[in-house]
Short mmCIF file of C-alpha atoms in Angstrom, two decimals:
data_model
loop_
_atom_site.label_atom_id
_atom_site.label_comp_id
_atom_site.label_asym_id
_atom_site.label_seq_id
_atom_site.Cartn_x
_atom_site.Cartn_y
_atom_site.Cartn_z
CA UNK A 1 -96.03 72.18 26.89
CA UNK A 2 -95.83 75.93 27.64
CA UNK A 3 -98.45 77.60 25.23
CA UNK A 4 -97.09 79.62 22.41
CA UNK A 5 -98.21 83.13 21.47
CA UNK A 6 -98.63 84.09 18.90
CA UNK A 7 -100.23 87.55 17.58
CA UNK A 8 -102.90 86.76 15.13
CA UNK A 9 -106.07 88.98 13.90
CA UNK A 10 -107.19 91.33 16.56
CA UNK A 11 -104.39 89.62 19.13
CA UNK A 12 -101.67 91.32 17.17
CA UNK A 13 -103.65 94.36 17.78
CA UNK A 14 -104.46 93.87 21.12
CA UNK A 15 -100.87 92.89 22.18
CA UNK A 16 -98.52 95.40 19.71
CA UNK A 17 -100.00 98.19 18.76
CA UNK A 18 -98.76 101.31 21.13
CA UNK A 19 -96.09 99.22 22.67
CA UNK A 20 -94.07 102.03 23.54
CA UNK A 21 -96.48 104.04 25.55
CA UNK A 22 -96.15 104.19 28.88
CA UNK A 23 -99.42 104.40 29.85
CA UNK A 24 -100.56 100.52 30.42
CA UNK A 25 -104.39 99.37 30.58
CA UNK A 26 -104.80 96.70 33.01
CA UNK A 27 -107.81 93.74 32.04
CA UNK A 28 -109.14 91.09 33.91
CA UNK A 29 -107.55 87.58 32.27
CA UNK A 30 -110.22 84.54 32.45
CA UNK A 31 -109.71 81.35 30.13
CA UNK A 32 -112.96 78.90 29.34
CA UNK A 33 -113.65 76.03 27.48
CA UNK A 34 -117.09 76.93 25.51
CA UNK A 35 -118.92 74.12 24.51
CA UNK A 36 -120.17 73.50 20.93
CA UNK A 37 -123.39 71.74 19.80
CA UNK A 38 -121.81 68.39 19.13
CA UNK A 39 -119.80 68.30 22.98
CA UNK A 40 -116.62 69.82 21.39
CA UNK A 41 -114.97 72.20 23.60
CA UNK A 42 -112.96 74.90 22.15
CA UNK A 43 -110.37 77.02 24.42
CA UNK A 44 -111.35 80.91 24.80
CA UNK A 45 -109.63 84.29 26.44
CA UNK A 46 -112.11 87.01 27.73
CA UNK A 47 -110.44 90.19 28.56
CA UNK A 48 -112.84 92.31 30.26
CA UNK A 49 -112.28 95.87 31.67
CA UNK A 50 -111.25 96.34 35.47
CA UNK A 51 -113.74 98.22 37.27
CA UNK A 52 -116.20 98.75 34.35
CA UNK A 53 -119.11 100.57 34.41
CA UNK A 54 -122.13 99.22 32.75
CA UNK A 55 -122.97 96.78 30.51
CA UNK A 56 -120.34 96.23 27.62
CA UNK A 57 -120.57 94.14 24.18
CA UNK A 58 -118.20 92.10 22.94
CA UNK A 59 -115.32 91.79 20.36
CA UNK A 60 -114.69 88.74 19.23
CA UNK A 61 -111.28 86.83 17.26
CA UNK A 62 -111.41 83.63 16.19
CA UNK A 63 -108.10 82.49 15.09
CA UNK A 64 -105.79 79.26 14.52
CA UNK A 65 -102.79 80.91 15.23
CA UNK A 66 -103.24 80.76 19.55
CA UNK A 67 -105.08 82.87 21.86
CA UNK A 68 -103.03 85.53 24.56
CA UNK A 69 -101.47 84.19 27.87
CA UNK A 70 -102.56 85.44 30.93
CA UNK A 71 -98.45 86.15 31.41
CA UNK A 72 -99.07 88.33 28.72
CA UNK A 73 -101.50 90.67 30.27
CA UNK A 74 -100.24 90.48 33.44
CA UNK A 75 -97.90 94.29 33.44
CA UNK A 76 -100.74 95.85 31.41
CA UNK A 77 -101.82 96.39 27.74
CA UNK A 78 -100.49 99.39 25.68
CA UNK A 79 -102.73 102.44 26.20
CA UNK A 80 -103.10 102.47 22.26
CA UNK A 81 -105.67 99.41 23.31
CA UNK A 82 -107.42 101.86 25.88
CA UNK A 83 -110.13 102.01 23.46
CA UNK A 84 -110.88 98.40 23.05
CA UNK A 85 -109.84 97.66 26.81
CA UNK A 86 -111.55 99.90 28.57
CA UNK A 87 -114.95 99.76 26.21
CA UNK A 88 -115.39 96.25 25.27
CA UNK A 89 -115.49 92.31 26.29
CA UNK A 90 -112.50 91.11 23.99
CA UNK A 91 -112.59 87.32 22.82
CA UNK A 92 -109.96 85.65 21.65
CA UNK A 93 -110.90 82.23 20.89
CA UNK A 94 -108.91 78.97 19.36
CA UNK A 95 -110.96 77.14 16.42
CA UNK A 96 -111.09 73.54 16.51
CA UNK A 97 -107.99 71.14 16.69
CA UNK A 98 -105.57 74.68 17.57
CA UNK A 99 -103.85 74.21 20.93
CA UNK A 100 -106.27 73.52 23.73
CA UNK A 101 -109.46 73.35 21.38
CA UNK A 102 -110.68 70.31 20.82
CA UNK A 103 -111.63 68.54 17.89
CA UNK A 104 -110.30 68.20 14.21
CA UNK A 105 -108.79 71.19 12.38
CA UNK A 106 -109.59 71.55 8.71
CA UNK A 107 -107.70 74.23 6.73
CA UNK A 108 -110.45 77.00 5.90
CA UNK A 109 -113.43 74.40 6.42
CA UNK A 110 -115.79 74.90 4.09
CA UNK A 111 -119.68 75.33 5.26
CA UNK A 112 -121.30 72.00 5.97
CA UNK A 113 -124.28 70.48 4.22
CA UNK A 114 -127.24 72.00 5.33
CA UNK A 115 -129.34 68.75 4.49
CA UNK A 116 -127.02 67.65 7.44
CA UNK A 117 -128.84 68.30 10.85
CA UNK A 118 -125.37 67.81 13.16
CA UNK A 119 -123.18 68.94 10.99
CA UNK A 120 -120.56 71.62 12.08
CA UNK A 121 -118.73 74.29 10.61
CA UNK A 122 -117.19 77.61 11.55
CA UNK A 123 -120.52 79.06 11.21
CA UNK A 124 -121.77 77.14 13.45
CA UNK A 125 -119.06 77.43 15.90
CA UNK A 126 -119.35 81.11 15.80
CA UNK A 127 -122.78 80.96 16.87
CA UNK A 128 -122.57 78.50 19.38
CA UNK A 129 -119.80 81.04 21.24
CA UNK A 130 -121.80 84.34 20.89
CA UNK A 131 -125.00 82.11 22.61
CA UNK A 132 -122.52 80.79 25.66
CA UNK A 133 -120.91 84.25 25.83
CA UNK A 134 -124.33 85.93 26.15
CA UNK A 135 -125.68 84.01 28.49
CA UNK A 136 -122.61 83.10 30.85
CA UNK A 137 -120.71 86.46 30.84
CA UNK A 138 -122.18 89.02 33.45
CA UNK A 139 -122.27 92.64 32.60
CA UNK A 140 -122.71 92.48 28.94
CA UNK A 141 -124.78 94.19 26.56
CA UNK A 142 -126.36 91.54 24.49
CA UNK A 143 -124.35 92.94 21.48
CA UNK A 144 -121.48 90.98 19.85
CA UNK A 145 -119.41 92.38 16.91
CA UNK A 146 -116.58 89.97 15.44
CA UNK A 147 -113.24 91.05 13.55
CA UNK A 148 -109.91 89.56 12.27
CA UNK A 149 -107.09 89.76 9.46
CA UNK A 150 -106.40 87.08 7.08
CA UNK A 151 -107.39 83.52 8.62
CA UNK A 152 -109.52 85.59 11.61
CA UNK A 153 -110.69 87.72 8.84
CA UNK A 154 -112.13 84.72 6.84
CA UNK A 155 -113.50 83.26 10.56
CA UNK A 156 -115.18 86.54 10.89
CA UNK A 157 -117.05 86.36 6.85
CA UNK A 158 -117.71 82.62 7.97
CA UNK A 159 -119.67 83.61 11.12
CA UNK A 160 -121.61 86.43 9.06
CA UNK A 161 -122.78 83.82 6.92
CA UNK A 162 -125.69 83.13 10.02
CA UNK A 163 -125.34 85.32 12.37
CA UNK A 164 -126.43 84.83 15.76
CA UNK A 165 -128.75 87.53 16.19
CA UNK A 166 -126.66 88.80 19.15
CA UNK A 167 -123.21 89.39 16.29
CA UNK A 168 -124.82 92.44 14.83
CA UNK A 169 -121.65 94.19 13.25
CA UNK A 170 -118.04 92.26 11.34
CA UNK A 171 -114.98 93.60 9.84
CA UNK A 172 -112.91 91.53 8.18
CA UNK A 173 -109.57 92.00 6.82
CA UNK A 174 -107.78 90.47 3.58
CA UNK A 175 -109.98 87.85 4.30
CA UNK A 176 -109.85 85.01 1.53
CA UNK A 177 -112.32 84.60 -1.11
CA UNK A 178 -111.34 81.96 -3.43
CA UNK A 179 -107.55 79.52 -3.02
CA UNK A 180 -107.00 78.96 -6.02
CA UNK A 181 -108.14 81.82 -8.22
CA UNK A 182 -106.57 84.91 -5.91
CA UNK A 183 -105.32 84.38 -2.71
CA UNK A 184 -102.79 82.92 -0.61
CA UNK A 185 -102.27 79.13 -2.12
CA UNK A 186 -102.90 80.13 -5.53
CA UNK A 187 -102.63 83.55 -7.18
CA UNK A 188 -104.58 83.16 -10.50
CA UNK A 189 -104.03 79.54 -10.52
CA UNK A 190 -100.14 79.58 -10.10
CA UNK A 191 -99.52 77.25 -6.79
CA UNK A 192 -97.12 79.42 -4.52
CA UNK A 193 -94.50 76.43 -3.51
CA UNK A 194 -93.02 77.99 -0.18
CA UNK A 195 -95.80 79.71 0.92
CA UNK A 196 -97.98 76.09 1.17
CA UNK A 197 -95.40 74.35 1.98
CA UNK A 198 -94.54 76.40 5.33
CA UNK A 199 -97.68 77.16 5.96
CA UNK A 200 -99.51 73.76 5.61
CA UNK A 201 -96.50 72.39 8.02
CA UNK A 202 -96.51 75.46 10.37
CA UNK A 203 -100.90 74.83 11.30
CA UNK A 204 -100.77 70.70 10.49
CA UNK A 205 -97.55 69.61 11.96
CA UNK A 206 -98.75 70.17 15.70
CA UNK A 207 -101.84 70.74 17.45
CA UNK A 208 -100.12 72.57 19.66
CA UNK A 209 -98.25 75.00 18.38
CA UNK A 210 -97.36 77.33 15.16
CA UNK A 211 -94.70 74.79 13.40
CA UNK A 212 -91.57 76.48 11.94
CA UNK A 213 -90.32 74.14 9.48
CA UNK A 214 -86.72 72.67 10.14
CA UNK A 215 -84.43 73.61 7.11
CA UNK A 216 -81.10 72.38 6.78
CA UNK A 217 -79.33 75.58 5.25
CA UNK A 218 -80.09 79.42 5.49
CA UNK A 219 -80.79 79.92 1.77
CA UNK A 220 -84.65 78.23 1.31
CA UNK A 221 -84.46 79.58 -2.15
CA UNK A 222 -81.90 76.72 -2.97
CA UNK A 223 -83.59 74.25 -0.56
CA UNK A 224 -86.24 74.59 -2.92
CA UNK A 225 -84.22 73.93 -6.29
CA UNK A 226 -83.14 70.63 -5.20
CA UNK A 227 -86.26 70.14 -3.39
CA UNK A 228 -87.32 68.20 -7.38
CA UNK A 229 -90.49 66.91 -8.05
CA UNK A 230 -93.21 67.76 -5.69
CA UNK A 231 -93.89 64.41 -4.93
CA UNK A 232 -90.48 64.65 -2.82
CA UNK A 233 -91.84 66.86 -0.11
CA UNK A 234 -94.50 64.02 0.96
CA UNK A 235 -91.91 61.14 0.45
CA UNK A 236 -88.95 62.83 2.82
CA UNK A 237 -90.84 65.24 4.88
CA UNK A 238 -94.62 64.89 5.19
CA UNK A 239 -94.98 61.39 4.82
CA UNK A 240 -98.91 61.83 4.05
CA UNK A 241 -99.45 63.46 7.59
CA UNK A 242 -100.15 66.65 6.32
CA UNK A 243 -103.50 66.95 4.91
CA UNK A 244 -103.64 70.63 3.00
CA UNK A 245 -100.16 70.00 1.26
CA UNK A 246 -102.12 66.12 0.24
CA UNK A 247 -104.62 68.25 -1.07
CA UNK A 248 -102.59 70.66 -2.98
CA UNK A 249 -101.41 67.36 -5.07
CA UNK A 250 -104.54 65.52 -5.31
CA UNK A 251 -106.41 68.92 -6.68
CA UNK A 252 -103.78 70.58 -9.10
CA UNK A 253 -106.81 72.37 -11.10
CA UNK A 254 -109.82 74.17 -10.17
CA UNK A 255 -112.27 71.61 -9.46
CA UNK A 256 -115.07 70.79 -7.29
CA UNK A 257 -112.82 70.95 -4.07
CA UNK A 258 -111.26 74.46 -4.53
CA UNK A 259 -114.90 75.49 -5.56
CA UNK A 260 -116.56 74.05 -2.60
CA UNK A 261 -113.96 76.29 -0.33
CA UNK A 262 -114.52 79.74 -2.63
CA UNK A 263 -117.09 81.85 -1.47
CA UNK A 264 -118.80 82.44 -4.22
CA UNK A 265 -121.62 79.60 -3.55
CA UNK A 266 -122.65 80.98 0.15
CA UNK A 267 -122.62 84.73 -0.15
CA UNK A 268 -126.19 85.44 -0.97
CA UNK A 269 -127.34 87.51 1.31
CA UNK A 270 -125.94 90.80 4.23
CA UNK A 271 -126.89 89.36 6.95
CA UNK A 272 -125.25 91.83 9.39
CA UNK A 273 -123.20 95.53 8.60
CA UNK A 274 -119.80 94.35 7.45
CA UNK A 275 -116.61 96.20 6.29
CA UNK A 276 -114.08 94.79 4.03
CA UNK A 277 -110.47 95.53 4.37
CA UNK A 278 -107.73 95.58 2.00
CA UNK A 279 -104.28 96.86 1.59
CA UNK A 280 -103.15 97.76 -2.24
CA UNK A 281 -99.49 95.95 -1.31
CA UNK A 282 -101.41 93.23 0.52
CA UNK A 283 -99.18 90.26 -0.82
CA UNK A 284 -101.19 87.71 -0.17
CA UNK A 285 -105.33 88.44 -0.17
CA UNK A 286 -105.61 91.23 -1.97
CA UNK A 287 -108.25 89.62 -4.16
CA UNK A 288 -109.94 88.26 -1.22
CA UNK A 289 -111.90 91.44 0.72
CA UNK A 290 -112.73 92.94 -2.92
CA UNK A 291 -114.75 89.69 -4.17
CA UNK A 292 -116.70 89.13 -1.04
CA UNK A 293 -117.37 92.70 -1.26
CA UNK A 294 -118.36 92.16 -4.79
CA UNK A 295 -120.10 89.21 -3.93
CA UNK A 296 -122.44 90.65 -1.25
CA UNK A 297 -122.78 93.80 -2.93
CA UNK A 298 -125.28 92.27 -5.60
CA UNK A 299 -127.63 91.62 -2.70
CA UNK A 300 -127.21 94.24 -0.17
CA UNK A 301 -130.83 96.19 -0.51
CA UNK A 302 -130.13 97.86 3.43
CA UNK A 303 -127.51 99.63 2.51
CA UNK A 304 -125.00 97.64 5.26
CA UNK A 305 -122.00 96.50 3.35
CA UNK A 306 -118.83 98.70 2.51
CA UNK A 307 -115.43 99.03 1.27
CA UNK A 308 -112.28 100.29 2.26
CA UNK A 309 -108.84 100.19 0.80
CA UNK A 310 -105.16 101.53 1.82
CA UNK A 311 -101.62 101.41 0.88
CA UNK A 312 -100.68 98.88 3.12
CA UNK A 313 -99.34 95.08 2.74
CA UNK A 314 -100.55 91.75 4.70
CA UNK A 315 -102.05 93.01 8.30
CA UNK A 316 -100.06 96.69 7.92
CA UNK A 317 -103.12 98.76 8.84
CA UNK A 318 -102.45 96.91 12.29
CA UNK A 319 -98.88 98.73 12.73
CA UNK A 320 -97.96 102.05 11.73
CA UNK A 321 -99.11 103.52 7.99
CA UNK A 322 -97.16 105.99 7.32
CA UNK A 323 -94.92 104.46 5.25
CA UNK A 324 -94.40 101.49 2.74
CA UNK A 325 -91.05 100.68 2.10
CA UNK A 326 -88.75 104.62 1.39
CA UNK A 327 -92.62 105.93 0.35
CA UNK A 328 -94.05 107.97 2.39
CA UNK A 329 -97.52 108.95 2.43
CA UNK A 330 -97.46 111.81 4.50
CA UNK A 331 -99.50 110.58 7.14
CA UNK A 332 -100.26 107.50 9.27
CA UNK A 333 -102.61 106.14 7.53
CA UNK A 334 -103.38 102.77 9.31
CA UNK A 335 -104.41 104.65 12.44
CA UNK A 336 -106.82 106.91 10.46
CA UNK A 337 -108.16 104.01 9.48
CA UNK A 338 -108.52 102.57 13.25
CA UNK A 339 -109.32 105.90 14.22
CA UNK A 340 -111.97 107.17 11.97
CA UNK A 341 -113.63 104.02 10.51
CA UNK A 342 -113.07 100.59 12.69
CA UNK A 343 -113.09 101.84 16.11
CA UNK A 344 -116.31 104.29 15.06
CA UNK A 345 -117.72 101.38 13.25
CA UNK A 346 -117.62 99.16 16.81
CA UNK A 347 -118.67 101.83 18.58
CA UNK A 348 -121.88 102.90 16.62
CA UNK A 349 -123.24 99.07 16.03
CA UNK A 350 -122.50 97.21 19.29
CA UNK A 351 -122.35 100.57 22.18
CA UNK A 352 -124.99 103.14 20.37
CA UNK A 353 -122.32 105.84 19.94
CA UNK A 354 -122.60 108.37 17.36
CA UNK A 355 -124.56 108.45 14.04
CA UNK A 356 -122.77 106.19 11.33
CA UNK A 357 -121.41 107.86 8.71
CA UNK A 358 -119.13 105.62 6.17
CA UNK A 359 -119.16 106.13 2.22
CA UNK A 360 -119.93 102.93 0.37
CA UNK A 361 -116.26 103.32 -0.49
CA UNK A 362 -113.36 104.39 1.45
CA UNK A 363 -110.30 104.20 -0.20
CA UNK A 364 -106.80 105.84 -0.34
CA UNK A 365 -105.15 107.80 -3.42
CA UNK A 366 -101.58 107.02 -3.34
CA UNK A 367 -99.63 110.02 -5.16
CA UNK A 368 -102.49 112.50 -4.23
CA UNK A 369 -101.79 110.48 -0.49
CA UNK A 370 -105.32 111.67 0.17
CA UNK A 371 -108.36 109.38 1.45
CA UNK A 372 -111.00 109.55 -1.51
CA UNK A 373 -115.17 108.55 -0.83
CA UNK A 374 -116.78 107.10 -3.77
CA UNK A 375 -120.62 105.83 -4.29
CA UNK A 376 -119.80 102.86 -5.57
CA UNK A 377 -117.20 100.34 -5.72
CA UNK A 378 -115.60 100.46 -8.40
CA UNK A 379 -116.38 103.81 -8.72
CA UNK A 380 -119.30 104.84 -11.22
CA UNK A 381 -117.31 107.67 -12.18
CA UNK A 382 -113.75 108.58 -13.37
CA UNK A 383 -112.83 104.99 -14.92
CA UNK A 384 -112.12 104.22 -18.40
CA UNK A 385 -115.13 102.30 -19.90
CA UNK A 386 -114.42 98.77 -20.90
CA UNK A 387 -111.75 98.30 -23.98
CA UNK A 388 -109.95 101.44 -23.14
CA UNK A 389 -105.60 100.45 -22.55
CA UNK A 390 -103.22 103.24 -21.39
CA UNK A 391 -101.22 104.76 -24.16
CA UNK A 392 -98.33 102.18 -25.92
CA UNK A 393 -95.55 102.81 -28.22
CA UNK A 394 -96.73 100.92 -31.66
CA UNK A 395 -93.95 100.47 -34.81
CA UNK A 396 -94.72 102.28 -37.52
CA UNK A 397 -97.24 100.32 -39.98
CA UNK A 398 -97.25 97.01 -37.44
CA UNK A 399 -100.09 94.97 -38.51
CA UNK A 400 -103.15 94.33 -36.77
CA UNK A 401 -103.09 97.63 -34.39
CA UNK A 402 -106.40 98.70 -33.49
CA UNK A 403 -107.20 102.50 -32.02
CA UNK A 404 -109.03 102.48 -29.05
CA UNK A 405 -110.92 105.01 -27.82
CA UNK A 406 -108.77 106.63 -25.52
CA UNK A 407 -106.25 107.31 -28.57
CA UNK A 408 -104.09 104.22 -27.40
CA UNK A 409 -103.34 101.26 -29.73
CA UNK A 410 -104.16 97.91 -28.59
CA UNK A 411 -103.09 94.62 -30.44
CA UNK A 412 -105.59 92.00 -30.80
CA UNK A 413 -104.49 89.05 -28.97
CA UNK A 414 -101.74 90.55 -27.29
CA UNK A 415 -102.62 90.32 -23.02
CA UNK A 416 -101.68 93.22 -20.95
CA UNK A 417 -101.10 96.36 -23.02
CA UNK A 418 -98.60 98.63 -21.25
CA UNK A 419 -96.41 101.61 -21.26
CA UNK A 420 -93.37 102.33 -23.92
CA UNK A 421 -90.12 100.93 -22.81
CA UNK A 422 -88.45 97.83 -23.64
CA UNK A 423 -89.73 95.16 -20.99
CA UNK A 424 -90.85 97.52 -18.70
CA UNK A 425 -94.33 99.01 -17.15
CA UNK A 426 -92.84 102.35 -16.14
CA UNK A 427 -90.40 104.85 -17.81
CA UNK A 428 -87.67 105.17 -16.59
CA UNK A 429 -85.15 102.97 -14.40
CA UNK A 430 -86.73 100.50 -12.22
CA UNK A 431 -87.34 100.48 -8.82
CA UNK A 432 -84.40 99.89 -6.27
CA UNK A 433 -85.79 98.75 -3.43
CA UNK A 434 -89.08 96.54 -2.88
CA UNK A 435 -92.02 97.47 -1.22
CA UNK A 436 -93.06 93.73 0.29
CA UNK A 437 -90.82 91.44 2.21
CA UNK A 438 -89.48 89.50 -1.07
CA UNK A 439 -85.65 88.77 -1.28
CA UNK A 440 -85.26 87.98 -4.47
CA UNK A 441 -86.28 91.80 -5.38
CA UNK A 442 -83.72 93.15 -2.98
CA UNK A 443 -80.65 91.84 -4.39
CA UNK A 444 -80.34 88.49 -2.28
CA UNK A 445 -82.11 84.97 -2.65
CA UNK A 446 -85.54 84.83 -1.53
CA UNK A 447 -85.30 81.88 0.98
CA UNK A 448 -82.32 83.94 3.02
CA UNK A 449 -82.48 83.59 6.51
CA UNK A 450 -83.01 87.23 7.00
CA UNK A 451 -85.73 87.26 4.47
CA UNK A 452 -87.66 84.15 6.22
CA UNK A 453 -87.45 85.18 9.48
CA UNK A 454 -88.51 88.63 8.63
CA UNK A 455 -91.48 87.00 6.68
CA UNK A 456 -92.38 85.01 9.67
CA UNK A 457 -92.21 87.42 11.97
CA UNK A 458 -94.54 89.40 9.88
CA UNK A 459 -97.31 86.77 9.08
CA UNK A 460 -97.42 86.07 12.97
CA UNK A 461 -97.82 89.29 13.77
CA UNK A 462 -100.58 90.43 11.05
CA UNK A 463 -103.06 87.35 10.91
#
């Protein structure tokens, strides 16, 4: 079967961005089979530079999504990737079970016992790549940086967990931080039906490719409604071959197994400098790149773990910035980002290039559309202390309303105190057009063909 490819984490980057320059950068292709500690094999791409001089480190994706063909490299990468093509090793490699790699795939495998002395994880399988790439690849540096968005971003947090000592600098992007509490699955505990359905199918229907679920009509929104009770998806599609969606029903609370798979156990310690990466439209992890930064924050004494946020959704500081929808932000802001933090940030840790110079806190002020440094994450100053609400509306002599400090009235039990208007958040009329890919918000069902192609097209290209 001809290999699919598909653009995930740094790959998207690697293969989209600049598409339309004419310029092409031209890489030597060479596939391997790395071996892991317990014999498994898993499939990797090096792209290395032609006619490099010196030694050069390593980038590294590790993805489930499928690594580049060498038909894809073939009439030359974009010269937007001259950076990365003519400076670096790139990796792209598959994790276990995905395509060629061998072994089981588990859905976000969580860290293995340590008490177990074989056990394997994506930890270890990190490690065990940046040793073989070290000491089989001529011409590098000894240095090894890892990145990725979404999945590749979480791959990238996993292999920080115990570094190699070679993997000295990680970005990761809207990686995940907990499935059930805030990202993708489960966004504050409410299961997202089409979103684990597809996706479970698309990684665990085939080994060997990204699965696009067969519907039998255009509108998914109404395959959905006569879908009935979950227990209908295993019994006429999955049959009890697909092992995430068996989870989803087997764990419909947050118990020991979504626990297990959160971070929150494992992140006790900055191992190596690491960025976190997240978009303020990011509709599916926005939670996730704030809580590991959270997370790590409480024991970073070396000063090596930061923050940076933009107006962007899923994987969109991969494309261009400059817009979200009809706003406009007056500049392109993904490739400032690129530009002036993640390409600088590669450079400094794994070449010796420059001094470092990145604020604990890098985010951008929509409405101002300016980039903003801060100290501290959330910022120690210019936030309402605790108990404060925005300003709301209260009827005259209504029982119970209690001043707050910021002049505002908030009701005791009430949840989310917000802005006059009757069942609104904003003055004035809403919104016309959305600012994520959701169909139901621009006037047509939600599973539309349109929509779900556009969707898919989108998730391939920014994981």
């Amino acid at each position: 079967m001809k290999r699919a490819i598909l653009f995930g984490g740094l790959v998207g980057a690697v293969l989209l961005i600049g598409q339309g320059d004419d310029a092409r950068v031209f890489v030597d292709y060479r596939e391997v089979m790395i071996p892991m500690r317990d014999g498994v094999h898993l499939q990797t791409v090096l792209l290395t530079p032609k006619d490099s001089k010196g030694l050069l480190p390593f980038l590294i994706d590790r993805t489930p999504y499928g690594v580049p063909g060498k038909e894809a490299t073939e009439q030359g990468l974009p010269a937007g990737q001259r950076w990365r093509s003519e400076n670096y090793i790139f990796v792209a490699q598959n994790i276990r079970g995905r395509f060629q790699s061998e072994g089981k795939f588990v859905m976000f495998r969580p860290p293995h016992d340590p008490k177990d002395a074989k056990g394997v994880d994506e930890t270890t399988d990190a490690w065990d790549t940046v040793e073989w790439l070290v000491k089989n690849v001529p011409n590098n540096n000894g240095r090894a940086g890892i990145a990725g968005t979404s999945y590749d971003g979480w791959t990238a947090v996993m292999a920080a967990l115990n570094p190699h000592p070679a993997l000295v600098a990680a970005v990761e992007q809207a990686s995940p931080a907990d499935q059930f509490l805030g990202d993708d699955f489960h966004h504050n505990g409410a299961f997202r039906l089409s979103y684990g359905f597809e996706y479970s199918a698309m990684l665990e229907t085939s080994a060997t490719e990204n699965y696009r679920f067969q519907f039998d009509r255009a509108d998914t929104y109404d395959w959905y409604l006569g879908l009935g009770p979950l227990s209908n998806a295993d019994e006429k599609y999955f049959h009890g071959k697909v092992p995430t969606w068996t989870d989803f029903t087997r764990h419909p609370n947050y118990d020991a197994f979504w626990q297990r798979q959160a971070f929150a156990p494992y992140l006790n310690a900055v191992k190596l400098p690491i960025v976190h990466v997240a978009g303020w439209w990011d509709q599916e992890d926005f939670y996730g790149p704030q809580k590991i930064y959270e997370l790590m924050e409480r024991h970073d004494t070396r000063d090596r773990n930061y923050f940076v946020a933009g107006p962007w959704n899923h994987g969109g500081w991969n494309g261009n910035g400059r817009k979200l929808g009809a706003i406009d932000f007056g500049s392109d802001t993904a490739a400032h980002y690129r530009e002036k933090i993640f390409e600088p940030w590669f450079d400094h840790w794994l070449r010796g290039q420059g001094p470092w110079k990145l604020a604990e806190a890098t985010v951008f002020e929509t409405g101002a559309n300016q980039w903003q440094e801060h100290e501290a994450w959330p910022p120690k100053r210019g936030v309402e202390p605790p108990g404060r609400v925005r300003r709301v509306r209260q009827r005259p002599g209504q029982p119970g309303a209690v001043p707050s400090a910021a002049g505002a009235a908030h009701l005791p039990g009430a949840g989310v105190a917000r802005l006059a208007g009757a069942g609104s958040a904003l003055r004035g009329p809403p919104p016309r057009r959305a600012l994520v890919a959701d169909g139901a918000a621009q006037g047509r069902p939600a599973g539309g063909r349109r929509h779900r192609d556009r969707t898919r097209r989108l998730h391939q290209r920014h994981r």
